[in-house]
PDB file of C-alpha atoms in Angstrom:
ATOM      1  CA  UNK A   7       6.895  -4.275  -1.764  1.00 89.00           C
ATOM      2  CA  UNK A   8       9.996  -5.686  -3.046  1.00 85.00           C
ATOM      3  CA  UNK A   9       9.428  -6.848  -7.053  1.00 81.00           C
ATOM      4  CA  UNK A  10      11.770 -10.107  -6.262  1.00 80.00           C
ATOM      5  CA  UNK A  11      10.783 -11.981  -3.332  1.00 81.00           C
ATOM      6  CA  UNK A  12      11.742 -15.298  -2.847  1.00 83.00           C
ATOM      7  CA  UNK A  13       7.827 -17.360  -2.248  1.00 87.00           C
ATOM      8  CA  UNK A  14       6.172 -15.018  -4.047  1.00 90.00           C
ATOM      9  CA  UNK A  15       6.424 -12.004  -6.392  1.00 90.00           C
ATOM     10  CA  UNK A  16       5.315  -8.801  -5.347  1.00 91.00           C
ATOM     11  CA  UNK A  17       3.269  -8.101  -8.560  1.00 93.00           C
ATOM     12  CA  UNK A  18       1.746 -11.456  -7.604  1.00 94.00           C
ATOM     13  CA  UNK A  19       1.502 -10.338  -3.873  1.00 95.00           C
ATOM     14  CA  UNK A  20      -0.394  -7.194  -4.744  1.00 96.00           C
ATOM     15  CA  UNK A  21      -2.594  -8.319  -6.895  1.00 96.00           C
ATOM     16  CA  UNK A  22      -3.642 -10.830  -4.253  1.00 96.00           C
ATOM     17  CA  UNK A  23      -3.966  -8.125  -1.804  1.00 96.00           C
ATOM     18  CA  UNK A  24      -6.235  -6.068  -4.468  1.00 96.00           C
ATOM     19  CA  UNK A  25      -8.177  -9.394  -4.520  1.00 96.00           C
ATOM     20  CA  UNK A  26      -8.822  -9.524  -0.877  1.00 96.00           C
ATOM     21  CA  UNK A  27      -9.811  -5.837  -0.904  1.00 95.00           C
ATOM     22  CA  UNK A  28     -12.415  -6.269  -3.839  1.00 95.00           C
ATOM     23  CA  UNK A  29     -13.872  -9.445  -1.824  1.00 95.00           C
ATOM     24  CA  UNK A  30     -14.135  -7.188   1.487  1.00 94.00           C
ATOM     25  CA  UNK A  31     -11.406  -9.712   3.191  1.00 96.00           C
ATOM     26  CA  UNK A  32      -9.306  -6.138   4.087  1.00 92.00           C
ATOM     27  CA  UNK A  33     -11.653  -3.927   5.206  1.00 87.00           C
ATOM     28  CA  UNK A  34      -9.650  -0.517   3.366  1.00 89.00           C
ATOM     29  CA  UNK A  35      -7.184  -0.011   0.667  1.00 92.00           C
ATOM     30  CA  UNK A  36      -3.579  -1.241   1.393  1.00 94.00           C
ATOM     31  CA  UNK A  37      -0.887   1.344   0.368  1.00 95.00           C
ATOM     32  CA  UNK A  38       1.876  -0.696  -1.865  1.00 96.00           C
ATOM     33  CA  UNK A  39       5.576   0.845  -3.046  1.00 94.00           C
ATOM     34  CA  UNK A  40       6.967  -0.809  -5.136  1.00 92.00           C
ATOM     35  CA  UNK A  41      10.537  -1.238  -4.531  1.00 89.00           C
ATOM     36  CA  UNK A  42      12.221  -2.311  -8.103  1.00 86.00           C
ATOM     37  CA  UNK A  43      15.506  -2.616  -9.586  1.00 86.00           C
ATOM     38  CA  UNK A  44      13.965  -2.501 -12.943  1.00 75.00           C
ATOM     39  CA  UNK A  45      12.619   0.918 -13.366  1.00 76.00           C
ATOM     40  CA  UNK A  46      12.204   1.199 -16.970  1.00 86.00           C
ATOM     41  CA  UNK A  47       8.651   2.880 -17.552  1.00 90.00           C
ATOM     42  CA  UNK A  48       7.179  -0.530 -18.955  1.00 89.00           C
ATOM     43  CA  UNK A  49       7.987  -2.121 -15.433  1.00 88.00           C
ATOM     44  CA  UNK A  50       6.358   0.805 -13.571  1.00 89.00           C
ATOM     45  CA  UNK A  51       3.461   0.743 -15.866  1.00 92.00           C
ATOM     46  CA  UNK A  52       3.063  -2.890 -14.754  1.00 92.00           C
ATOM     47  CA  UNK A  53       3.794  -2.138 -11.268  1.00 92.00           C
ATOM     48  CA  UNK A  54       0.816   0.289 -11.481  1.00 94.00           C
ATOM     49  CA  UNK A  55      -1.310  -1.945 -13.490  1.00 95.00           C
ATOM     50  CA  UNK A  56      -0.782  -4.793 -10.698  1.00 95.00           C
ATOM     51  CA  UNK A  57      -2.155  -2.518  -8.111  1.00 96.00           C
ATOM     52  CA  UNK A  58       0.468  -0.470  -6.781  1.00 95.00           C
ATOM     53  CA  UNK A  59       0.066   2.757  -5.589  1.00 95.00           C
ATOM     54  CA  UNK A  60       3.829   3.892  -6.199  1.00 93.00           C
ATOM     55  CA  UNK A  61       6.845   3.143  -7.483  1.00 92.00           C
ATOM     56  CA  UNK A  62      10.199   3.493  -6.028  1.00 91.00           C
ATOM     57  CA  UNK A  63      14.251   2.506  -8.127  1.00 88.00           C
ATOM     58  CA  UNK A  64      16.821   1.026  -6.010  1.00 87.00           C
ATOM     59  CA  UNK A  65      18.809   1.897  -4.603  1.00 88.00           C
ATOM     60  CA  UNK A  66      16.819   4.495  -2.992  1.00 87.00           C
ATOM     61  CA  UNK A  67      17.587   6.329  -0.340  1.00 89.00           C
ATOM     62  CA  UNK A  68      14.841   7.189   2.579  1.00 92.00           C
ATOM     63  CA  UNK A  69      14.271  10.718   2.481  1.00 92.00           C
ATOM     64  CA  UNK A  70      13.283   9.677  -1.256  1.00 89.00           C
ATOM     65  CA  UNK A  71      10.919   7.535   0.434  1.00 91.00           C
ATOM     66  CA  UNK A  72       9.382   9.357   3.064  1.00 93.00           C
ATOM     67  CA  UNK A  73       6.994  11.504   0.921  1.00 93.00           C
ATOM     68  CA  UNK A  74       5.884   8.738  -0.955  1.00 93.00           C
ATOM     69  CA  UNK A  75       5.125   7.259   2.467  1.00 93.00           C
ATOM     70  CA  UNK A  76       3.498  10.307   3.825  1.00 94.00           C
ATOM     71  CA  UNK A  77       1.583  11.280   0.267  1.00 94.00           C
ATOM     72  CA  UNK A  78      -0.456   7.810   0.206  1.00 93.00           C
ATOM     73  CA  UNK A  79      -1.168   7.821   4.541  1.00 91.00           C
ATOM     74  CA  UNK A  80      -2.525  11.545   3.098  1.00 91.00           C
ATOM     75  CA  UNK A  81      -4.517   9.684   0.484  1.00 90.00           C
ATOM     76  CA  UNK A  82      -5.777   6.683   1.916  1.00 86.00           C
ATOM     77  CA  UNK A  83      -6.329   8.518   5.557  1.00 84.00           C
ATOM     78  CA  UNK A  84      -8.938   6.947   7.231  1.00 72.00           C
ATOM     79  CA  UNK A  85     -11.930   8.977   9.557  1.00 66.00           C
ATOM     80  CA  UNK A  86     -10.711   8.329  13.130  1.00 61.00           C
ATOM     81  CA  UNK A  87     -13.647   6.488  14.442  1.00 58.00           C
ATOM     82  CA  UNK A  88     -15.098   7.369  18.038  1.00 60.00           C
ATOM     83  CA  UNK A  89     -15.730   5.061  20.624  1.00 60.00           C
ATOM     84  CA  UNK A  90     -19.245   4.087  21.252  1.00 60.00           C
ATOM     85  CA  UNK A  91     -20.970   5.487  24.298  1.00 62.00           C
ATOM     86  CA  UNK A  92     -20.630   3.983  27.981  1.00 60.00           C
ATOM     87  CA  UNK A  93     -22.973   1.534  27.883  1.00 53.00           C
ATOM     88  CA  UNK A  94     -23.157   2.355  31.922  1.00 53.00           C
ATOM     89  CA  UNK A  95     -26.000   4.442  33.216  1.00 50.00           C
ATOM     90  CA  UNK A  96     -25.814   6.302  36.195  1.00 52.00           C
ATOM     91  CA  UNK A  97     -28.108   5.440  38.294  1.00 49.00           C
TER      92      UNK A  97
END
């Protein structure tokens, strides 16, 4: 989540997102990077305090961003969920 978007900020944006999650609107926890050129430790403590889950300087290169990626799918994984059974009998 870039820090400067143009409608609205992504501090704003994730908080907003955090919002719906508290209210049950999203039904599990959205990962959020944020993706800052201000990467001073009081803007990541905000970024954290806004509800993100990481924080990530530009420019940044991707295999910088991959584990970050693959760290919060790790954290946030969710139970795969199997179908119900056929509701068919066999008669």
């Amino acid at each position: 989540m870039d820090q400067e978007m143009p409608v609205m900020d992504g501090l704003t944006c994730t908080r907003k997102i955090r919002e719906l999650e508290s209210e049950g609107k999203l039904v599990r926890h959205v990962p959020i990077i944020a993706v800052t050129a201000n990467a001073r430790s009081e803007q990541i403590q905000t970024a954290m305090a806004a509800g993100m889950d990481d924080v990530v300087s530009k420019p940044f290169r991707v295999p910088e961003l991959i584990p970050k990626i693959e760290e919060l799918m790790e954290r946030y994984r969710q139970p795969s969920v199997s179908p119900p059974p056929s509701s068919q009998r066999e008669d």
